[in-house]
Short mmCIF file of C-alpha atoms in Angstrom, two decimals:
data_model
loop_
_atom_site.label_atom_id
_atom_site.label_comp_id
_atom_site.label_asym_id
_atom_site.label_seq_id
_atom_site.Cartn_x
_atom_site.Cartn_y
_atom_site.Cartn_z
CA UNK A 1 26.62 6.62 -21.47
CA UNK A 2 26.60 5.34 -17.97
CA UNK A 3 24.44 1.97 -17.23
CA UNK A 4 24.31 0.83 -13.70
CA UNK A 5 23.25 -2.52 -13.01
CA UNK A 6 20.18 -4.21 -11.54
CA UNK A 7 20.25 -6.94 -8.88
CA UNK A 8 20.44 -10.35 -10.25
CA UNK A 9 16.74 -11.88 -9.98
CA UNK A 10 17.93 -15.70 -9.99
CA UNK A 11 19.65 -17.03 -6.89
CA UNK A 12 22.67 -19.47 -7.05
CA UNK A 13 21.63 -22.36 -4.55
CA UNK A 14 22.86 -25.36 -4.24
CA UNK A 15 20.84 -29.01 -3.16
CA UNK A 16 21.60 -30.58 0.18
CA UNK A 17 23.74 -34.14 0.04
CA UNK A 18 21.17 -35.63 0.49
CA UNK A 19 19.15 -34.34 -2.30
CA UNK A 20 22.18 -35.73 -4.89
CA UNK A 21 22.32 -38.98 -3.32
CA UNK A 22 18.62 -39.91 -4.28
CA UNK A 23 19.71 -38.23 -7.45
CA UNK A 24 21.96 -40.09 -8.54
CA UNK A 25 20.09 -43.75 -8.43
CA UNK A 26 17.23 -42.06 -10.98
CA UNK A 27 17.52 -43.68 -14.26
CA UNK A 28 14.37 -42.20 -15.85
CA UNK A 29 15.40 -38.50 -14.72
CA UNK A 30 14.81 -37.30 -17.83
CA UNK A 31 12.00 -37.62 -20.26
CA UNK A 32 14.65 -39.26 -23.18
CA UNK A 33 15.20 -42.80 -20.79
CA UNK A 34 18.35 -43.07 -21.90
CA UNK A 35 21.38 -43.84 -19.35
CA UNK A 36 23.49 -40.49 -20.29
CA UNK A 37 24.41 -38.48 -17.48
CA UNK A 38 22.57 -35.45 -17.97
CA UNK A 39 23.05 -32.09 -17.38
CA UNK A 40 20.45 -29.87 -15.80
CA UNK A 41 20.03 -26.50 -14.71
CA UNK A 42 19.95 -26.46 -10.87
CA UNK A 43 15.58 -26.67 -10.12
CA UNK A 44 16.18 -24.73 -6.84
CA UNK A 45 17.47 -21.64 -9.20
CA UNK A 46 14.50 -19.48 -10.77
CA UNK A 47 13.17 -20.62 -13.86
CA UNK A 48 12.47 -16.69 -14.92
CA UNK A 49 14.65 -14.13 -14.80
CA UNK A 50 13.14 -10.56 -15.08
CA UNK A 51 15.39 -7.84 -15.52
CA UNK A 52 13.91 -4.04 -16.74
CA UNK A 53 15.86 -1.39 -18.66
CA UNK A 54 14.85 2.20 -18.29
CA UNK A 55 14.96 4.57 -21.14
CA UNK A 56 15.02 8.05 -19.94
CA UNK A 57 16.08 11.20 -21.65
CA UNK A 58 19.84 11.15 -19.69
CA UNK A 59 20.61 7.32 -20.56
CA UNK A 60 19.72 3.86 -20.28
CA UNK A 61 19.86 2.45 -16.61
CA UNK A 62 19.61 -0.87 -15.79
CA UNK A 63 21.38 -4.45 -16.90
CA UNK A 64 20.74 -7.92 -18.25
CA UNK A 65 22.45 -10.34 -16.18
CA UNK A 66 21.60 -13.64 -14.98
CA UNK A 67 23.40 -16.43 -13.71
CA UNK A 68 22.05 -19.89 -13.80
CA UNK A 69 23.85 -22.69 -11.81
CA UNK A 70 23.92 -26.01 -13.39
CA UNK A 71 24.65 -29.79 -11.82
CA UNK A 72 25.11 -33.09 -13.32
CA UNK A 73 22.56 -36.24 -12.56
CA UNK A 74 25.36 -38.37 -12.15
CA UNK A 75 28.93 -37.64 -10.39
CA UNK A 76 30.95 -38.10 -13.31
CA UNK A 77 34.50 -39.29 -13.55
CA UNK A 78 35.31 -36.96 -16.25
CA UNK A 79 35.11 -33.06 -15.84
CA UNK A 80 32.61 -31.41 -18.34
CA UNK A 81 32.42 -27.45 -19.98
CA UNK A 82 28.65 -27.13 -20.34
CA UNK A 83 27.86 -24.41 -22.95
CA UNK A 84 24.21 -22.70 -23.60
CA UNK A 85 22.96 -21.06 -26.24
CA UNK A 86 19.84 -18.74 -27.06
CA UNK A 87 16.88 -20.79 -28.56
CA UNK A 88 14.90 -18.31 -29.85
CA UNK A 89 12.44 -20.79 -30.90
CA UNK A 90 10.96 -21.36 -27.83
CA UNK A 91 9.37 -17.72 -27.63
CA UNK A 92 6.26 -18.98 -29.57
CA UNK A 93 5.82 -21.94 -27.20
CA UNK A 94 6.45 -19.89 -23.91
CA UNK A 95 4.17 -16.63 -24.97
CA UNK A 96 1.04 -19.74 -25.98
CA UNK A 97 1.90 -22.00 -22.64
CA UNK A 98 2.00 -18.78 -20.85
CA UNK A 99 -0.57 -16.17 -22.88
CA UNK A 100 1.97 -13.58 -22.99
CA UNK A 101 3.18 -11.80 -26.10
CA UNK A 102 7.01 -10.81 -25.54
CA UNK A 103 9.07 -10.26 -28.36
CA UNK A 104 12.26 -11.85 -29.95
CA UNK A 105 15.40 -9.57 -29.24
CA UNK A 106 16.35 -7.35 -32.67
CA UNK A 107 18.64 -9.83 -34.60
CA UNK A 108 21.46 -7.06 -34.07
CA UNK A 109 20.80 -7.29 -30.16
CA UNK A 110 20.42 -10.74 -30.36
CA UNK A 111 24.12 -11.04 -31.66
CA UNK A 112 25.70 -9.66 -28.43
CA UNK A 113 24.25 -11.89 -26.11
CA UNK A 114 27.23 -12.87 -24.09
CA UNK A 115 26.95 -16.45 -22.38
CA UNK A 116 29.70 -17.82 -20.40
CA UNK A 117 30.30 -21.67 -19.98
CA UNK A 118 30.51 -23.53 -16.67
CA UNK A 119 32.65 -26.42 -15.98
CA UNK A 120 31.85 -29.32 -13.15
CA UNK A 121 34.94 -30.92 -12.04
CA UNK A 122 35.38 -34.59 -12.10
CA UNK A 123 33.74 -36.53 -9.03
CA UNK A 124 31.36 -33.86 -8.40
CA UNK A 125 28.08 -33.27 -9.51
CA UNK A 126 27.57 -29.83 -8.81
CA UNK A 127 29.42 -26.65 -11.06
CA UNK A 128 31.63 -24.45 -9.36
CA UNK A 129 30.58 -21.98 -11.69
CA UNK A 130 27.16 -20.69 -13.14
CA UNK A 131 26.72 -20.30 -16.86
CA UNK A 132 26.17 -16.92 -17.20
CA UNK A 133 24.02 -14.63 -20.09
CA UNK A 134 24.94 -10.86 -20.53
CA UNK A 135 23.61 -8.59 -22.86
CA UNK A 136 26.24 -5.30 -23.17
CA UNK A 137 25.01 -2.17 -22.07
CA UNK A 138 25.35 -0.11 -25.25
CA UNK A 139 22.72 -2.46 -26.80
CA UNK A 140 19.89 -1.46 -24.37
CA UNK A 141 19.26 1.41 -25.96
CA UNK A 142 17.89 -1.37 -29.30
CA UNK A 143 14.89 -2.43 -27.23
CA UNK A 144 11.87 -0.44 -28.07
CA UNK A 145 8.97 -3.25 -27.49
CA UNK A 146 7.60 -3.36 -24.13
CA UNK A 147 9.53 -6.92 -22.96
CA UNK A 148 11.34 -9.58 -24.64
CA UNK A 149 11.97 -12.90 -24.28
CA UNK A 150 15.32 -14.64 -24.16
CA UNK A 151 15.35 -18.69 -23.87
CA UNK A 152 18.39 -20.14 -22.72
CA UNK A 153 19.52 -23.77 -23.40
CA UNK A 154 22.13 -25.95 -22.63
CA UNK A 155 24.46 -27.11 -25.12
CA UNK A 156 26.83 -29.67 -23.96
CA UNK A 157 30.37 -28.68 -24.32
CA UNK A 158 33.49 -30.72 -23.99
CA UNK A 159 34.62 -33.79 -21.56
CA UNK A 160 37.65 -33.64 -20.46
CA UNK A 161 39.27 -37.57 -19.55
CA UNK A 162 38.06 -40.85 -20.88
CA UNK A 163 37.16 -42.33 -17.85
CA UNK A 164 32.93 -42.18 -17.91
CA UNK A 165 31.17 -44.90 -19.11
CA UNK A 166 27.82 -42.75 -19.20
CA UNK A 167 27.90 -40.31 -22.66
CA UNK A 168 26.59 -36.30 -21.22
CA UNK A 169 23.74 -35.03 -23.00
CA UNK A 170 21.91 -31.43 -21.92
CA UNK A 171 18.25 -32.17 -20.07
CA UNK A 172 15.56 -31.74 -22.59
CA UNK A 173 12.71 -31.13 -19.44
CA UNK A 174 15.49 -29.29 -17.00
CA UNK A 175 17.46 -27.52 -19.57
CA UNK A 176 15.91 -24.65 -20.61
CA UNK A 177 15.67 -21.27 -18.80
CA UNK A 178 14.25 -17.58 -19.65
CA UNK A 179 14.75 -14.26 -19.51
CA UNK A 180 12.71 -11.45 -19.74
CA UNK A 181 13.34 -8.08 -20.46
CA UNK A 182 11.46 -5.52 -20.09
CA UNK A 183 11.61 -1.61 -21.36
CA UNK A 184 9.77 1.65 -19.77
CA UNK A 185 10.65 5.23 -19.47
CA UNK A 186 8.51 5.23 -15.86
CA UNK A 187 11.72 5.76 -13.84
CA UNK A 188 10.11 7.13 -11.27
CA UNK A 189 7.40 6.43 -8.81
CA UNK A 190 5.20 7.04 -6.20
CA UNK A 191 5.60 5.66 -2.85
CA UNK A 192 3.81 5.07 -0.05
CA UNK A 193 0.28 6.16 0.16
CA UNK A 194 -0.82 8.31 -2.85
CA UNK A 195 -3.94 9.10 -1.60
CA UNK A 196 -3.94 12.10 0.50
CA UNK A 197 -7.12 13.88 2.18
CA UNK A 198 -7.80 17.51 3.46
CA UNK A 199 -10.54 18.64 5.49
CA UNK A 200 -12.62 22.14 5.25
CA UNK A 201 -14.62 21.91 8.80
CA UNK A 202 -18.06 24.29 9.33
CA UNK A 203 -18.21 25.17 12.98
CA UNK A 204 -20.38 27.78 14.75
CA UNK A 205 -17.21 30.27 15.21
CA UNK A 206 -15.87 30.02 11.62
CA UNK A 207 -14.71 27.69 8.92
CA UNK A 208 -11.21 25.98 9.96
CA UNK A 209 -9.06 23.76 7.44
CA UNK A 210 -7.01 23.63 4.10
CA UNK A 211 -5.86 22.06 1.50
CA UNK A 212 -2.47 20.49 1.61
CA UNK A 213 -0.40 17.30 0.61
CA UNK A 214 2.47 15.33 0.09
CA UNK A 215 3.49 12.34 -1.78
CA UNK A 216 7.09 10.97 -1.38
CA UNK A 217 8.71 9.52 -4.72
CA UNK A 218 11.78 7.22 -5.41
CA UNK A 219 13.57 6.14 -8.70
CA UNK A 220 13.58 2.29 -9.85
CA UNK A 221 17.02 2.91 -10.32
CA UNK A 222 19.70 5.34 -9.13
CA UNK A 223 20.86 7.74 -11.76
CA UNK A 224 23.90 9.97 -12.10
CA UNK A 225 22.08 12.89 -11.85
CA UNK A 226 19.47 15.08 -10.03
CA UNK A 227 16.18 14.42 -10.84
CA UNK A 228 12.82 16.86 -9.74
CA UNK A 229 9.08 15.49 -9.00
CA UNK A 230 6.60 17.83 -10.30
CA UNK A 231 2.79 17.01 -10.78
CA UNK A 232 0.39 17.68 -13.51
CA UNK A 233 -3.52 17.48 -12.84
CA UNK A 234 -6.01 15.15 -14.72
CA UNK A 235 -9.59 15.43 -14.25
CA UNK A 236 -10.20 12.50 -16.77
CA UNK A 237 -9.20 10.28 -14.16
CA UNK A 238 -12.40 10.90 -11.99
CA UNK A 239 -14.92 8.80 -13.11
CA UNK A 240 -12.94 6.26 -12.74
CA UNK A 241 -11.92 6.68 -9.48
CA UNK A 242 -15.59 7.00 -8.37
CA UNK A 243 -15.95 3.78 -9.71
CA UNK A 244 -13.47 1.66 -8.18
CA UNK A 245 -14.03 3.54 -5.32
CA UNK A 246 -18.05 3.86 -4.85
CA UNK A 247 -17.50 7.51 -4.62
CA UNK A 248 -19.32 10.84 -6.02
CA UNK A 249 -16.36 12.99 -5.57
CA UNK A 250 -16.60 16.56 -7.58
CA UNK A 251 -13.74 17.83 -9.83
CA UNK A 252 -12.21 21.34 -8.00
CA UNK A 253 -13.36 24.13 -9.39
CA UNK A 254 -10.93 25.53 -12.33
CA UNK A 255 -9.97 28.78 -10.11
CA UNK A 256 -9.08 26.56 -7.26
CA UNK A 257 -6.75 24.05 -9.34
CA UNK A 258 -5.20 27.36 -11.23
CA UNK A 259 -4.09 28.92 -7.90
CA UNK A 260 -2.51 24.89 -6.75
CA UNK A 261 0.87 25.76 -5.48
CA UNK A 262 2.97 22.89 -6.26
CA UNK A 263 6.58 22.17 -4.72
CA UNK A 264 9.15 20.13 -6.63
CA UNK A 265 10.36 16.93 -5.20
CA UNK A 266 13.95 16.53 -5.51
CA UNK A 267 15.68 13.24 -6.03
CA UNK A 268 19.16 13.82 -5.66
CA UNK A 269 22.33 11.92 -8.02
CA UNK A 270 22.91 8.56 -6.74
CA UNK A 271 19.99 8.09 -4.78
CA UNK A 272 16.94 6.38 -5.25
CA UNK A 273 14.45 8.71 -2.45
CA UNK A 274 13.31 12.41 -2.69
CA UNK A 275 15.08 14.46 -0.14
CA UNK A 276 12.20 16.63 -0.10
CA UNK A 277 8.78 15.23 -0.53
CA UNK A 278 6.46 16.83 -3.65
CA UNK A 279 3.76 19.09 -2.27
CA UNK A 280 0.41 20.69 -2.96
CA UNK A 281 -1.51 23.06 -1.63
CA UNK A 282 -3.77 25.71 -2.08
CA UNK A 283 -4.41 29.55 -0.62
CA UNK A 284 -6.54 29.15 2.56
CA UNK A 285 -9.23 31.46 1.28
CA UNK A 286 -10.08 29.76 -1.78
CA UNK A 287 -9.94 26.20 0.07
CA UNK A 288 -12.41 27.67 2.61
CA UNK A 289 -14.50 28.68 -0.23
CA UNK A 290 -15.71 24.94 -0.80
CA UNK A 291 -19.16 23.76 -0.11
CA UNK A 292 -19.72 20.17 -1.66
CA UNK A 293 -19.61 17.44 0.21
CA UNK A 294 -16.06 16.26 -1.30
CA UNK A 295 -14.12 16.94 -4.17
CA UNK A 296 -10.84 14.85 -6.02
CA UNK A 297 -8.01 15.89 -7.77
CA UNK A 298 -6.13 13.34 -9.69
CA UNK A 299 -2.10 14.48 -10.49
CA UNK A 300 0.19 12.40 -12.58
CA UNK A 301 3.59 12.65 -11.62
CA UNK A 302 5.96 14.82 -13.58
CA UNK A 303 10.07 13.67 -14.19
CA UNK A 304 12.23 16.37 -15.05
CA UNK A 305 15.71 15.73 -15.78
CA UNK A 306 19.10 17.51 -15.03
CA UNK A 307 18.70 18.87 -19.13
CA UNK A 308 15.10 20.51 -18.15
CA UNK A 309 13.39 17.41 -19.83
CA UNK A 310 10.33 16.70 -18.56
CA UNK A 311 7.99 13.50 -18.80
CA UNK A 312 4.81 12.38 -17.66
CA UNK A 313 4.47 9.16 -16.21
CA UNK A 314 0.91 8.35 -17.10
CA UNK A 315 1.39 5.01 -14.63
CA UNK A 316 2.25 7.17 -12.05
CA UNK A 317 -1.35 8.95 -10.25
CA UNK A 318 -1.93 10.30 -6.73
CA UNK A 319 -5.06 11.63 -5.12
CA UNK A 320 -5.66 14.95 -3.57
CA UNK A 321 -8.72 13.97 -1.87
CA UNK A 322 -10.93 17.25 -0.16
CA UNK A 323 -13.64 16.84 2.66
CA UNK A 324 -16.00 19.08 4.06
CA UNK A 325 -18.26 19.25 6.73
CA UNK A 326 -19.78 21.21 9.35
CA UNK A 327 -19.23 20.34 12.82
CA UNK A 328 -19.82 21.54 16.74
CA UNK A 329 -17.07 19.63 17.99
CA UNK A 330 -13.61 21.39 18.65
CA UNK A 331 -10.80 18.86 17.65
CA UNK A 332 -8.32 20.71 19.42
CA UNK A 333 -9.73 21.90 22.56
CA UNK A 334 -7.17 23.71 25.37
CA UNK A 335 -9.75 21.89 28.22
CA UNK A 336 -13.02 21.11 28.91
CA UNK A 337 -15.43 24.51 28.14
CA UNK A 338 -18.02 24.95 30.87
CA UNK A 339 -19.24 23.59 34.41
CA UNK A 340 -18.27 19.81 34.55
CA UNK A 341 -21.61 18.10 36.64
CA UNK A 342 -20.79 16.96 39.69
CA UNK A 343 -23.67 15.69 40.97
CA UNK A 344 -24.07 13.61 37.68
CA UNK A 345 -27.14 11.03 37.24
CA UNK A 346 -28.73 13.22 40.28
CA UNK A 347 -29.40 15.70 37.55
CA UNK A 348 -31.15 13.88 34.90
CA UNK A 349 -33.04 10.77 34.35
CA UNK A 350 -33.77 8.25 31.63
CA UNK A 351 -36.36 8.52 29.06
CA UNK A 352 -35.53 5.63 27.60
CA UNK A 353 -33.02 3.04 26.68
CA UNK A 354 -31.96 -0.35 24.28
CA UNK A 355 -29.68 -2.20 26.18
CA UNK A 356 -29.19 -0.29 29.13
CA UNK A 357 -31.56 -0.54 32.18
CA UNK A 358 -32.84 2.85 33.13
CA UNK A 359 -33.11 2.02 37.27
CA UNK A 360 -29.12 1.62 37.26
CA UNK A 361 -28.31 4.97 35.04
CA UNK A 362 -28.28 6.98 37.94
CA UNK A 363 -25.57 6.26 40.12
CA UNK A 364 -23.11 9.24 39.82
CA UNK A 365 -20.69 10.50 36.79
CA UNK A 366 -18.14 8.37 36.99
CA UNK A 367 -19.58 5.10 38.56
CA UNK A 368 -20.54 4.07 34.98
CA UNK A 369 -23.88 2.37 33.58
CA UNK A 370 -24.54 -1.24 32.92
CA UNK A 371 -24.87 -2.74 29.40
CA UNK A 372 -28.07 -4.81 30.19
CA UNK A 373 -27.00 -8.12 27.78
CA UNK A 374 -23.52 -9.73 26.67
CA UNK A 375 -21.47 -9.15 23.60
CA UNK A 376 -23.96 -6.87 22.04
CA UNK A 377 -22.60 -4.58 19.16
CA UNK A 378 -24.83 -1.72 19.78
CA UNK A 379 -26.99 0.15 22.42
CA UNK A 380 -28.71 3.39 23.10
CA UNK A 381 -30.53 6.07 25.23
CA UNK A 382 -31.97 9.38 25.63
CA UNK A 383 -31.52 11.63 28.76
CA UNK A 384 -34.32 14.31 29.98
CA UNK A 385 -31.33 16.68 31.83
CA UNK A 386 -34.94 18.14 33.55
CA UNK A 387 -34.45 21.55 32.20
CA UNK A 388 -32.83 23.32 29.11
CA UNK A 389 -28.89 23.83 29.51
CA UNK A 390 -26.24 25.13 27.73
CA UNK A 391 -24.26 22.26 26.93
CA UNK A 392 -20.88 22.77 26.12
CA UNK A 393 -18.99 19.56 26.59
CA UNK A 394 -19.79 15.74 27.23
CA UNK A 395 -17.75 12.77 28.27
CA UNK A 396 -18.29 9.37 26.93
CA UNK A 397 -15.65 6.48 27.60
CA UNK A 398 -15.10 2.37 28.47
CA UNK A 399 -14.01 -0.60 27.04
CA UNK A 400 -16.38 -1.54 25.42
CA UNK A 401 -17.52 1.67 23.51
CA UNK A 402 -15.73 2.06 19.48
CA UNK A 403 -17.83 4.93 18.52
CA UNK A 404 -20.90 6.89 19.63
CA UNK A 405 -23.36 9.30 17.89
CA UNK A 406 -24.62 12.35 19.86
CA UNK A 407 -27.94 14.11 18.99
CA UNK A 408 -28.98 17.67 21.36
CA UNK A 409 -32.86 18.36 21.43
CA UNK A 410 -34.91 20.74 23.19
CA UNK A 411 -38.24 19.24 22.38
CA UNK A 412 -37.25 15.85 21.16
CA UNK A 413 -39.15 16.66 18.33
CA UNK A 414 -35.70 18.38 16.55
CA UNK A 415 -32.23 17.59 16.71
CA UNK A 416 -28.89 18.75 16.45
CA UNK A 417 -26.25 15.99 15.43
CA UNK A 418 -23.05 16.62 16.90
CA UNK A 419 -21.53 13.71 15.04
CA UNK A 420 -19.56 10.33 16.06
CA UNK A 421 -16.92 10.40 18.22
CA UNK A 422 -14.60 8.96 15.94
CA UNK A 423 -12.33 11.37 13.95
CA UNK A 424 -12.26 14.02 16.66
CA UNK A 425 -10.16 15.23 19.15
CA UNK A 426 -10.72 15.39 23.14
CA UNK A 427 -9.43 16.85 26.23
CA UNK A 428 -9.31 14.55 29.46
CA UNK A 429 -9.90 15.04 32.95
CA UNK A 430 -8.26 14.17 35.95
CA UNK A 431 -9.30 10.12 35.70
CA UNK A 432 -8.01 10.40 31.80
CA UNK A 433 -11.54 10.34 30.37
CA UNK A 434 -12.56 11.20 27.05
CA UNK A 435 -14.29 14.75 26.49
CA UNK A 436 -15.64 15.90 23.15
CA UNK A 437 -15.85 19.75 23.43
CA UNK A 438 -17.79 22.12 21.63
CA UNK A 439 -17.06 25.27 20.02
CA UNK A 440 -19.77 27.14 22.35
CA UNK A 441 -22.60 26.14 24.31
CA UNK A 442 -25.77 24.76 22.87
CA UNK A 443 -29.35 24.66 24.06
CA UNK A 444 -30.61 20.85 24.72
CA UNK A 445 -33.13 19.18 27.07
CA UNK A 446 -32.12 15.95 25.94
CA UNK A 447 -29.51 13.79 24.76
CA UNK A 448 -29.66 11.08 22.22
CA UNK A 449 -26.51 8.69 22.08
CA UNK A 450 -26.03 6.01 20.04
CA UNK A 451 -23.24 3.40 20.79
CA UNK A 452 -21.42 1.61 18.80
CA UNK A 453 -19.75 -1.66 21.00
CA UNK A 454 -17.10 -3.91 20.65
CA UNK A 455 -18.89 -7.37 20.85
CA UNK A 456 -15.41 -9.04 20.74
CA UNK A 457 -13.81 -7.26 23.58
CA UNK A 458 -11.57 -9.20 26.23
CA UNK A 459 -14.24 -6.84 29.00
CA UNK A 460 -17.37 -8.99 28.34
CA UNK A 461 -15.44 -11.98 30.41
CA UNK A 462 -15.09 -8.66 33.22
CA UNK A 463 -18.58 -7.25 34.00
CA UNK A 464 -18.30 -8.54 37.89
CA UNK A 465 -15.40 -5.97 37.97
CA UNK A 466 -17.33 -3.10 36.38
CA UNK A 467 -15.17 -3.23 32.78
CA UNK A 468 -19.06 -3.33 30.87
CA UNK A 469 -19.73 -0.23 32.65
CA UNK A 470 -20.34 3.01 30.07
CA UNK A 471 -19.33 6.64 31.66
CA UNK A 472 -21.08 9.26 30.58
CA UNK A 473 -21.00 12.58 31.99
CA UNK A 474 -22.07 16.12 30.91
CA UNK A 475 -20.77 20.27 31.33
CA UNK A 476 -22.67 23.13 30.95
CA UNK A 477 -21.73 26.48 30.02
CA UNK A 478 -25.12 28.11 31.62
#
């Protein structure tokens, strides 16, 4: 059975001269006031050590090993072996100090704990070496709990010369340091986001969208095999989603989830990333078929091994998240449909306005329109274009604009919301601005437009210079 080893959590540093030298004038160092020269485990080193150990149906993967450097408060004139040992009586005290509940290692696991001493050579306060705590691979296999607790403490060894006039005792407040190990058969993992949305879009000239996704995965640890993503949906998991989330999203409908094509991820031996990502989707035609508002599909991830085991990681959940919505605008237009107006604010006139002043919203398409106030977050107006047009695209751009909602009305008694801005796509003209195009031409006298403004924009310290102005401009497909 192969084990391959984790990185070492605890790092092996070392204090700065100076650090010793104020060090080594501290007679109450430790909380027993005698004058021995203690020994101490090294406070820049990590006082936990986590380490996990991953059962899966092809082997154990993962190691216990941790390496804690240790240093002496005084330079001593003899060399010293320090020695630790595993105080499993300290469990009780860590898991109440702490309000954890890990375990005591299996008195057969306990056993094999390996720990290796550390010597500090004479005239030197800091060990060459760390002391170091194994457990042996073949024992991982023992540890069923869910994470364990293994207290290491030092044990003075032997001193080697007669020269020291200070006796060396272990730290009682510096002495002690732990390791925890933890067990789980989630190998795998998502990564990245696992939320992952589709869109089923209404528009006057057919229903456009579909439903597809992918999630990437990656192992916690590299085995010695392949290793396949798969995905298995949960509906369980939706009121609870809705709740963290403030959402109303609807389960799919069975037929829908029964024709969900999945692809495999594949994770190949040795490495820790899918080569090939793990996808859904689902037959156009059905997808189409949707009509509420939004709908959720929650899919735990799947592990199958190189035998054909499979697991499912209940920890491991992604979201195929499904929109729909009717709109007028194109988000992939080839140009701008109809008759751009050249003649711009010639054509139409204000009816009325918040934030704008109506005698200065006729100077010309692309000679913009004042924002009548300073770092305002919003602003609006309606234009009479005089006569009922076709309209079949509109430009809206400047610095200062985030978003903006178009209404169409023939009557201003009904309208037809185009939507925001935001979230569709636009063709440009010559001067780069911004058109939102529709799928076909739409009857309208006026136009209602709500803005949505920066207020913290660098162009509100610019209006002399025209960077407040808003550009608005209109085409027809008469």
């Amino acid at each position: 059975m192969k084990i391959n080893q984790l990185y070492m959590v605890c790092g092996v540093l070392l204090l700065g001269a100076a650090t010793l030298a104020g060090c080594s004038n501290e007679e109450r160092y430790d909380v027993d006031g005698d004058n021995a020269n203690r020994v101490f485990f090294n406070p820049a080193a990590a006082e936990v050590s986590t380490f996990t150990i991953y059962h899966t149906p092809v082997g154990e993967f993962g190691a216990v090993e941790a390496g804690y450097p240790i240093k002496l408060q005084y330079a001593s004139e003899d060399s010293v072996l320090a020695t630790a040992v595993v105080d499993t009586t300290l469990v009780r005290t860590y898991n109440a100090t702490h309000q954890t509940r890990y375990e005591v290692l299996p008195k057969d696991v306990l056993a094999q704990v390996k720990i290796q001493n550390a010597g500090i050579k004479a005239g030197t306060q800091a060990g060459a070496d760390s002391i170091k705590v194994t457990l042996p691979n073949e024992y991982c296999a023992k540890l069923t709990a869910e994470a364990y607790l293994i207290p290491v403490r030092i044990a003075v060894g032997e001193r080697f010369g007669g020269k020291a006039e200070r006796e060396v005792k272990a730290s009682s407040n510096l002495g002690v340091r732990y390791i925890v190990v933890k067990t789980t058969r989630d190998l795998a993992k998502f990564t990245g986001s696992t939320e992952a949305h589709s869109a089923i879009v209404r528009t006057p000239v057919g229903v456009f969208g579909g439903i597809e996704a992918s999630f990437s995965a990656a192992l916690n640890h590299p085995i010695d095999s392949e290793l396949k993503v798969s995905a298995e949906p949960d509906n369980s998991l939706i009121d609870a989603y809705n709740e963290a989330h403030k959402t109303s999203y609807k389960a799919l409908p069975d037929n829908v989830v029964k024709a969900l094509k999945i692809e495999e991820g594949v994770i190949a031996a040795g490495k820790t990333a899918t080569d090939s990502k793990l996808k859904l989707s689902v037959p156009t035609d059905l997808a189409t078929s949707l009509t509420e508002p939004g709908y959720i599909l929650p899919v735990k991830m799947v592990a199958q091994y190189a035998n054909g085991t499979k697991e499912t990681l209940n920890s491991q959940v992604a979201y195929l998240i499904v929109e729909t919505k009717e709109s007028l605008i194109n988000d992939n237009p080839n140009g701008i449909l109809g008759t751009i107006q050249e003649n711009g604010g010639d054509e139409w006139t204000c009816v009325s306005a918040e934030h704008f002043d109506p005698a200065k919203m006729s100077d010309g398409p692309n000679g913009g329109w004042d924002i009548d106030g300073k770092r305002l977050s919003s602003a609006s107006f309606i234009i009479d274009l005089n006569k009922i047009h076709k309209l079949s695209s509109f430009m809206i751009d400047g610095s200062l604009v985030n978003n903006a909602h178009v209404y169409l009305s023939t009557d201003q008694n009904t309208w037809t919301d185009l939507g925001e801005t935001n979230g569709h796509g636009s063709a440009h003209d010559s001067e780069w601005n911004s058109w939102y195009v529709l799928y076909g031409g739409v009857a309208a006298r006026y136009v209602k437009v709500e803005l949505a403004l920066n207020a913290n924009s660098w162009a509100w310290n610019y209006a002399q210079w025209g960077y407040c102005k808003v550009k608005f401009n209109f085409a027809f497909d008469d």
